[in-house]
Structure formats: C-alpha cells, structure tokens
Short mmCIF file of C-alpha atoms in Angstrom, two decimals:
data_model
loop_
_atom_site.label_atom_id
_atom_site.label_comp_id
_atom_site.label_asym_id
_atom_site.label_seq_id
_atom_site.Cartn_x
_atom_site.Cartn_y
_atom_site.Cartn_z
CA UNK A 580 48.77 -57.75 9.26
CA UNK A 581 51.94 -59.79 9.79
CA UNK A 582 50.38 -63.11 8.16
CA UNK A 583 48.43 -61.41 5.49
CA UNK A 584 50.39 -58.40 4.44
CA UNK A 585 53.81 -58.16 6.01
CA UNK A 586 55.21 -57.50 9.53
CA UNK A 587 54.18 -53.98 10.75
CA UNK A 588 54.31 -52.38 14.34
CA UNK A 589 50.72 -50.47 15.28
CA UNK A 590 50.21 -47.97 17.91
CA UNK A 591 47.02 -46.10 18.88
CA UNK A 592 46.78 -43.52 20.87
CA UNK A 593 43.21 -44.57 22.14
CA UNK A 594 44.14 -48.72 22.66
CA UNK A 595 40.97 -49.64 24.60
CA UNK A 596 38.67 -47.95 22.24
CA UNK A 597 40.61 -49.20 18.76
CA UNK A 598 38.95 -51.79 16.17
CA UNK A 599 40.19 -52.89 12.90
CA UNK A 600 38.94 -54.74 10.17
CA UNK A 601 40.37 -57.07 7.76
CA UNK A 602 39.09 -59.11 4.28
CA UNK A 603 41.20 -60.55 1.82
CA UNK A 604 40.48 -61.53 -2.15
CA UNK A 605 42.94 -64.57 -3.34
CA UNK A 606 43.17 -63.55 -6.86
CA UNK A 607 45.60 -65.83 -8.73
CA UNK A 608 49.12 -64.27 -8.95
CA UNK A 609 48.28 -60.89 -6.48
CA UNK A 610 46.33 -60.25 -3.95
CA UNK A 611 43.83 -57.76 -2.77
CA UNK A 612 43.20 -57.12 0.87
CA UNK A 613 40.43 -54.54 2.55
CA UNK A 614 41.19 -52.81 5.84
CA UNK A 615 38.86 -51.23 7.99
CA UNK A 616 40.56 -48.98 10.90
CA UNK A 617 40.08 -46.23 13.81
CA UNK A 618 43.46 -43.66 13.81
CA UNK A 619 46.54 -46.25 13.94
CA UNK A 620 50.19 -45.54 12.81
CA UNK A 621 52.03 -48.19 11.06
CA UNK A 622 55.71 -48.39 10.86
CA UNK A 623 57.69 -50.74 9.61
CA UNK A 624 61.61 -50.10 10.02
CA UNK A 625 64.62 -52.62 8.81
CA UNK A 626 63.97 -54.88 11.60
CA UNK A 627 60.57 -55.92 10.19
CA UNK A 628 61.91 -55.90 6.50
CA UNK A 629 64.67 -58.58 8.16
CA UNK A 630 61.38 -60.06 9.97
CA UNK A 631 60.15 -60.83 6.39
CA UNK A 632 59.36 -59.31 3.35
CA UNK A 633 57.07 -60.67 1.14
CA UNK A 634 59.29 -59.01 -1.81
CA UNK A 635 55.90 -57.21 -3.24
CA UNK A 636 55.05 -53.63 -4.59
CA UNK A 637 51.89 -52.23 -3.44
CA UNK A 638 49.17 -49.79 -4.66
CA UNK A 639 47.83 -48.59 -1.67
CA UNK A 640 43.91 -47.37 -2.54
CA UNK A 641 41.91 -44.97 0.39
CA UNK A 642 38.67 -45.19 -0.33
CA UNK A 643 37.43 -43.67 3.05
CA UNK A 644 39.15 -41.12 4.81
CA UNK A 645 42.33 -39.99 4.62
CA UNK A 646 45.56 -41.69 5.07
CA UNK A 647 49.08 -40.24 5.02
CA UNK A 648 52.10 -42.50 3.90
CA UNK A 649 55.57 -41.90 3.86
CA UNK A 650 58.60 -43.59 2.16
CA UNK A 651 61.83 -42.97 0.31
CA UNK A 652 61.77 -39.80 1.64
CA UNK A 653 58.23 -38.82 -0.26
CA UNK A 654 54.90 -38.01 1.94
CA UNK A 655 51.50 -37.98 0.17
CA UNK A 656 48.18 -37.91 2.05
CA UNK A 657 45.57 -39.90 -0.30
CA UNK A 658 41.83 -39.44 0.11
CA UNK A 659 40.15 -41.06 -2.71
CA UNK A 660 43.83 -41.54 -3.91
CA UNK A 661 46.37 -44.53 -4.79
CA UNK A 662 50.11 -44.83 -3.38
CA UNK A 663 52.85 -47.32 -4.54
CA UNK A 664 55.04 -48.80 -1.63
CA UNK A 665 57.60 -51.24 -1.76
CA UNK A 666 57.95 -54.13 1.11
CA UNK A 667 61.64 -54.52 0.91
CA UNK A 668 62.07 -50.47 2.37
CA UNK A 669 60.81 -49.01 5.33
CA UNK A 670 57.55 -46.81 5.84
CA UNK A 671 55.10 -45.26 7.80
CA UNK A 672 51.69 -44.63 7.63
CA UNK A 673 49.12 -42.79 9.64
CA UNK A 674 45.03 -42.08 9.55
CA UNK A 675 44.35 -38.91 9.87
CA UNK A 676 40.38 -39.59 10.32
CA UNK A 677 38.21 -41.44 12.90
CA UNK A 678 37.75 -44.30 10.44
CA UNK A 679 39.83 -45.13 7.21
CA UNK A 680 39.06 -47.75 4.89
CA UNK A 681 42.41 -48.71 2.60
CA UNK A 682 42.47 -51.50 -0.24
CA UNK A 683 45.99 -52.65 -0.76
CA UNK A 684 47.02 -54.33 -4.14
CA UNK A 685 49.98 -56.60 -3.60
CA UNK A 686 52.08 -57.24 -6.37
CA UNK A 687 54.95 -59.62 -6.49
CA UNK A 688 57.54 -57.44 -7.74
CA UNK A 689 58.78 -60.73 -9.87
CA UNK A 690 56.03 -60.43 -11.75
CA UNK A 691 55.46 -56.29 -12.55
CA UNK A 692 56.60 -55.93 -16.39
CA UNK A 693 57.89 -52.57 -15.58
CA UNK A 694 61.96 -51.81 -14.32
CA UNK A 695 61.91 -51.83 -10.73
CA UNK A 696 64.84 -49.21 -10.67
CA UNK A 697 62.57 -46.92 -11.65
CA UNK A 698 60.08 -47.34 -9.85
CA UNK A 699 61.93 -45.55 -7.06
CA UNK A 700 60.64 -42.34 -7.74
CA UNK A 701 57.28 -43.20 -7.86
CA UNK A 702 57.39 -44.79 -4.56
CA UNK A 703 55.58 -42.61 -1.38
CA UNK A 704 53.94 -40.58 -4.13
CA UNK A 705 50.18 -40.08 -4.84
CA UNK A 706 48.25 -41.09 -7.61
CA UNK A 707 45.26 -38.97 -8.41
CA UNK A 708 42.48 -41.40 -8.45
CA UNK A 709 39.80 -38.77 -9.92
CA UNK A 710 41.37 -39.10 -13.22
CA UNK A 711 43.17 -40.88 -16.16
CA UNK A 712 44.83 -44.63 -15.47
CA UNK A 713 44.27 -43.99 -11.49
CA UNK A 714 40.44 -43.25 -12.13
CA UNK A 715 40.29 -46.56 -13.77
CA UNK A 716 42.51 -48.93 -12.10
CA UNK A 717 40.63 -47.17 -8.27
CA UNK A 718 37.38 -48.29 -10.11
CA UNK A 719 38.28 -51.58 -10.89
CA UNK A 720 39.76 -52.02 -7.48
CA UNK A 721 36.33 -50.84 -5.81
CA UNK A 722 34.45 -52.67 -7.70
CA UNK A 723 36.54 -56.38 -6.77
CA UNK A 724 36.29 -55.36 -3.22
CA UNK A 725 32.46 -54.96 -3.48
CA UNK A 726 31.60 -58.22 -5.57
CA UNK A 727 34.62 -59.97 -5.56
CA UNK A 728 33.18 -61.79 -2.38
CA UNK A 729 30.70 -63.68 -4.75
CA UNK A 730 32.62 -64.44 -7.08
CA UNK A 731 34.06 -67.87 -8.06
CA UNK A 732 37.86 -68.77 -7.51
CA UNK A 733 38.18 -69.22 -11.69
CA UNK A 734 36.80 -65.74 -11.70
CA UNK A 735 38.73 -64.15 -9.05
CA UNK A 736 42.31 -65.38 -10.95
CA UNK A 737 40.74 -64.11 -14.57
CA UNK A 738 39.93 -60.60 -12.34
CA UNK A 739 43.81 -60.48 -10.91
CA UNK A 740 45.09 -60.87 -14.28
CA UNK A 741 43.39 -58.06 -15.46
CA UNK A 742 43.87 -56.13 -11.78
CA UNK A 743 47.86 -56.80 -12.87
CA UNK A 744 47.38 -55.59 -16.53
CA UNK A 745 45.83 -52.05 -15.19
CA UNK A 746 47.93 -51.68 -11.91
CA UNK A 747 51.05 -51.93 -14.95
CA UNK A 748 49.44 -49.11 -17.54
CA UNK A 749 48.98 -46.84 -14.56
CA UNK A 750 52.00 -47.32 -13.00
CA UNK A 751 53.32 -47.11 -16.42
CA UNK A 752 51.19 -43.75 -17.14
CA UNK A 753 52.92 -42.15 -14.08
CA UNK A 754 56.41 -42.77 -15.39
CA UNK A 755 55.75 -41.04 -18.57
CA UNK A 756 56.24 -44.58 -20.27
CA UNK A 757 52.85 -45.69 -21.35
CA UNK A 758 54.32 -47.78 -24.04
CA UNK A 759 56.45 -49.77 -21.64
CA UNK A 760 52.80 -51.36 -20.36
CA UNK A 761 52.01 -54.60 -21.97
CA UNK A 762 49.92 -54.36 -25.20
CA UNK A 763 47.30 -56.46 -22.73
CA UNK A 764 47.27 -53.81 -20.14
CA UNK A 765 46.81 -50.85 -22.71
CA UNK A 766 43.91 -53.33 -24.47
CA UNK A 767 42.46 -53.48 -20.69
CA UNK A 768 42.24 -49.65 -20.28
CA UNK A 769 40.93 -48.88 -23.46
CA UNK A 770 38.12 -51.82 -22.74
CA UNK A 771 37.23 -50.09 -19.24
CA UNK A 772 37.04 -46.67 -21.02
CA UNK A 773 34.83 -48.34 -23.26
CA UNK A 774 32.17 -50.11 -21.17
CA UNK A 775 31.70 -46.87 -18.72
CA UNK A 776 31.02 -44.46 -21.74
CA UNK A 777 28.28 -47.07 -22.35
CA UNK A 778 27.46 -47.51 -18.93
CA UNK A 779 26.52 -43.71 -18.97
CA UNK A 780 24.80 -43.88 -21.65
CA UNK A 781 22.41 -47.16 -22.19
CA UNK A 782 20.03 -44.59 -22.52
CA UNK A 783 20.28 -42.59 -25.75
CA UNK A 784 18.93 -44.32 -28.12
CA UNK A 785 22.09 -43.27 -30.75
CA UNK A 786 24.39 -45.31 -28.81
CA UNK A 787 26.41 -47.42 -31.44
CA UNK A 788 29.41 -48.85 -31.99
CA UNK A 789 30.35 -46.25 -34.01
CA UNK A 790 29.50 -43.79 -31.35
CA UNK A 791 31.82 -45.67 -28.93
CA UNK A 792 34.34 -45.95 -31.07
CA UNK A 793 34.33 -42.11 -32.08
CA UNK A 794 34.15 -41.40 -28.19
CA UNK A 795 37.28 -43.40 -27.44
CA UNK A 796 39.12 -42.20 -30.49
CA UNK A 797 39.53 -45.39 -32.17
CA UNK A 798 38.78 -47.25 -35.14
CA UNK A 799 35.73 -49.51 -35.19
CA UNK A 800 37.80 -52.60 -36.39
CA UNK A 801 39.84 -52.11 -33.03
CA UNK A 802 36.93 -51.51 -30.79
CA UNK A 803 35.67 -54.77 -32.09
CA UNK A 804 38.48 -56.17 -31.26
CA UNK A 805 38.09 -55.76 -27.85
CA UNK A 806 34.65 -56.64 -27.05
CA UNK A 807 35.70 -60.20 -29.21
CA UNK A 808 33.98 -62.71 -28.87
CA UNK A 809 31.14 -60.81 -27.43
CA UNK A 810 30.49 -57.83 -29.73
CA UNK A 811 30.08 -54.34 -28.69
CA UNK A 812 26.41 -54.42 -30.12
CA UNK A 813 25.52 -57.48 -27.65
CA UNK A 814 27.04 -56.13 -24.67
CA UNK A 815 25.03 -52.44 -25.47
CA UNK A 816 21.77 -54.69 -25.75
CA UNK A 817 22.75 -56.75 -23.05
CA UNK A 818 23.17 -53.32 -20.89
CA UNK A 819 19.86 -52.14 -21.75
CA UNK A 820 18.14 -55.20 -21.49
CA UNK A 821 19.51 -55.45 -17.17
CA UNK A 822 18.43 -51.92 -16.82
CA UNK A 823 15.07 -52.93 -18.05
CA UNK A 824 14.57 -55.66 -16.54
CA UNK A 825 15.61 -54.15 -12.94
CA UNK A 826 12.79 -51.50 -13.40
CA UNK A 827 10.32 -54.24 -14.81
CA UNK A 828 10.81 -55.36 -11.26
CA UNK A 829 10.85 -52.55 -9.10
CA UNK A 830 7.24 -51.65 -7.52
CA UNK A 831 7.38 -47.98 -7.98
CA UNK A 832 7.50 -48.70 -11.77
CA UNK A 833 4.62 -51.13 -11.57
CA UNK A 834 2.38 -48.28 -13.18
CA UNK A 835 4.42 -46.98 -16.16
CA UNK A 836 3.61 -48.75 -19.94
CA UNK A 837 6.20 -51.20 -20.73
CA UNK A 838 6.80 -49.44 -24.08
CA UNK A 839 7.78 -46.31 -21.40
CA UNK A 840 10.84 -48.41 -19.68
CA UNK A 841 11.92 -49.77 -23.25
CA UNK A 842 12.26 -45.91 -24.78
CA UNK A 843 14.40 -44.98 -21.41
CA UNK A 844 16.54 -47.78 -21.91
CA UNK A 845 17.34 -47.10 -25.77
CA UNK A 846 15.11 -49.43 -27.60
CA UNK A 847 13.96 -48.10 -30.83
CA UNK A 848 10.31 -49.98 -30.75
CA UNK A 849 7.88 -52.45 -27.88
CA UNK A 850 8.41 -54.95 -30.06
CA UNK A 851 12.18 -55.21 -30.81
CA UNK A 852 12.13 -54.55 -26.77
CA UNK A 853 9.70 -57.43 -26.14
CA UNK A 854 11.69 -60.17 -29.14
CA UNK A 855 15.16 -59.24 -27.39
CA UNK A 856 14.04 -59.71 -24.01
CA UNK A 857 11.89 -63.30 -24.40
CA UNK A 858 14.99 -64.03 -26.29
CA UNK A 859 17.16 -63.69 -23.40
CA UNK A 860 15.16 -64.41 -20.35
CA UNK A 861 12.75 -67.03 -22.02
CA UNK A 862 9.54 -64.45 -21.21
CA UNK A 863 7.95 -61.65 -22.25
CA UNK A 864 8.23 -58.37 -20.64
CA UNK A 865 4.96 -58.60 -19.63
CA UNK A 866 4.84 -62.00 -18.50
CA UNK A 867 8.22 -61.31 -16.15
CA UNK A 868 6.50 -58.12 -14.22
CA UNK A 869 3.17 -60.30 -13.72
CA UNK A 870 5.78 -63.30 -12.35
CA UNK A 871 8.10 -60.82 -9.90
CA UNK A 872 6.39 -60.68 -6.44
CA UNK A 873 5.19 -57.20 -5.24
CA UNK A 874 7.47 -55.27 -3.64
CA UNK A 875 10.30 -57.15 -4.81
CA UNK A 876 13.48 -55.72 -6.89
CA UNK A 877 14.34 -57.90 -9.70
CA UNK A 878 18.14 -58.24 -8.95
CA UNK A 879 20.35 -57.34 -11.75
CA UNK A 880 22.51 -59.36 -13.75
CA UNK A 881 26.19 -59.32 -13.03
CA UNK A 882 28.23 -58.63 -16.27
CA UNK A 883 31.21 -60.65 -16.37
CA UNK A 884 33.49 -57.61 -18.42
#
C-alpha cells in the first residue's frame, strides 16, 4: 500500500487469518490499482500525509462488498458505488464484509481540469454508480480491471486518457458543472452511451445510425462525429459480425441453420451475412464452423472503443 498507493496504517481484528490482494494497471498519466481484502481498517492521519503524499485525488470504486470511507467530515458506505478522496487529508476506511474488492483511480491532482477548491465538498461522499456519469465511468473502470491485463502498454496510456476524460465529466456531473468537463470528456460519455445502446441491441434488425442517434438525443452529423474514423455503421456490423461468429463456434449451436444465427444477430439476408463475414475473416460462415474444433468456443474479438 505504502509503495503503490500511499502510506496507510492497517489493523485487523483477525491478524492470523487476514489476506489481501493487490494488482496494478500503469496507464500513462494515472493509475489504476485492484485490491482484494478480508475486514481491514485503514487510517491514514497527518503523520502519514507528512510520511508522503503522492499529491493525487482518488475515485475509490467497490465492486464487491461494502466499504465505508470517511473524510472531511463526510461518511458514505459504497457497495457498487464510487468515492472521491484526496491524499493530502486524512481518512479512514473500513470493510464492512468478509471480502471487499475496491478499484482505486489515482489522479494527479496537477492534472484534474476541474478547481480543486471545490472539490472539497465532494470529498468522503458517494457516487451512485447505478446511474448517470458514475454508471459509466464504474463501467469503464470494470471493464480496464478485467482486460486491461492483456492489453498493450500503447493501449493502456490511450485507455488512461480516456479513464481521465470520464473520471472529469463525472466528477464534473456531481458539482452541478457539467460544462466545466473538457469538450473531450463530454465527447467520451456521449461515445460510451452510444456503444452500450448498441451493445443491447445488435439484435434488432432496425438498429441504425439514425436509431442511435435518436436514442442519444443527438444529431446524426454529431454521432458521426464520434465514431470518426470508424463509422457508426462499421462498428454496428462489426458488433454483429463477433456475436456471430462466437455462436458459429459454440457446440450447442452446431445444429441451428446459419441463416438462423445471422437473423438473431440483425442481418437482413444469408447472403449479405455470408459477403460481410468472408470479407472480414477471409472465410465463409460455413467454412469457419467446419474449421473450429468441436467443443471449442470461438473466442470473441476484443473491440478496441
């Protein structure tokens, strides 16, 4: 904790039987750390801010259990929840489960476009992370921790950038200032808004750009603009072509008609499903189920948005 995050005291009141966990994701100009932990508390008073202080705002994220954190005078127990600390002030934390699982954000505070005086009251407080900005920026955050592991350094410091840009529109959001957030960060959200609507929906064969646009409430020149240089179109086809081609490999769909799989992914015919699939795997759809072994799921293609 002291080397990776900042100096902390820990106390448990089972010692023999405590175990912790810890990853970390370099990503460019923050940082993203995992910890895995049986009930701990965590203080860290003036002495430890003296100690050192990495001089960072962080957006605490509990995505198992529950975890209570106090500072500035502000307690907020976050399950499924974010919580902004600062490293230069003193705080305390405490699980309040048998096992707690906490991704922590760290943000030079030299770098966060937003005033830091007032920040203050936002500090200790939680952010819903079932809904709006938090929903997002928690997904994002998830996400990274799951694949970020795989990922190449070039992509990890493109990821950070855009883990800054959202950890600025929700912090932003919660100060009743969305304009202050960078025209980036507000670009960002509406992009991850974007891509889940058609996550949700690679199925319905009406899913068009216009349909994504209408959903977000935009105008289709400015949701083109965001999916530049890839086009919203591509990345829809793109979408349904992974989904496809997962099921083409999966042995319990070794029985249903090719044609069957194209109609549940959205494509309007077998043979505009067959041309955009040799054209992007170099096969047909028929010739890539006959080449995956039995029993074995075709993986699926990570998406680089």
């Amino acid at each position: 904790m002291s080397n990776h995050v900042m100096p902390v005291s820990l106390s448990a009141s089972h010692p023999s039987s405590f175990h912790a966990g810890m990853a970390d994701l370099e990503l460019g100009s923050v940082r993203l750390s995992a910890l895995t932990f049986s009930p701990v508390v965590s203080r860290r008073t003036s002495a430890h801010v003296r100690k050192g202080d990495p001089e960072q705002f962080q957006l605490a994220l509990v995505t198992r259990g529950a975890f209570r954190i106090t500072q500035r005078g502000h307690e907020s127990v976050a399950a499924g929840d974010l919580v902004l600390t600062d490293t230069s002030r003193p705080s305390e934390g405490s699980s309040v489960e048998e096992q707690s699982t906490v991704g922590i954000l760290q943000v030079p505070r030299s770098i966060l476009p937003l005033r830091h005086d007032k920040m203050e009251g936002l500090l200790g407080q939680r952010i819903r992370g079932d809904r709006g900005t938090g929903a997002i920026l928690g997904g994002f955050l998830s996400t990274l921790l799951a694949k970020g592991p795989s990922c190449q350094p070039s992509e990890l410091a493109a990821m950070g950038s855009i883990a800054l840009d959202l950890a600025t529109a929700c912090l932003a959001q919660q100060l009743g200032t969305p304009d202050a957030a960078p025209a980036e960060a507000r670009a960002q959200e509406m992009f991850q808004r974007a891509t889940r609507f058609i996550e949700n929906n690679l199925g319905d064969p009406d899913l068009t750009p216009q349909a994504v646009a209408d959903r977000c409430n935009i105008s289709l020149r400015s949701l083109y603009s965001l999916f530049n240089p890839v086009g919203v179109a591509a990345y829809i086809r793109q979408g349904r072509l992974e989904r496809a081609r997962a099921d083409l490999g999966r042995p319990e769909s070794s029985s249903h008609p090719i044609q069957t799989i194209a109609a549940r992914w959205g494509f309007s015919s077998g043979t505009v499903f067959s041309r955009s699939f040799r054209d992007a795997y170099g096969m047909t759809p028929s010739e890539y189920r006959a080449a995956t072994p039995c029993g074995e799921v075709a993986p699926e293609i990570e998406r680089a948005g």
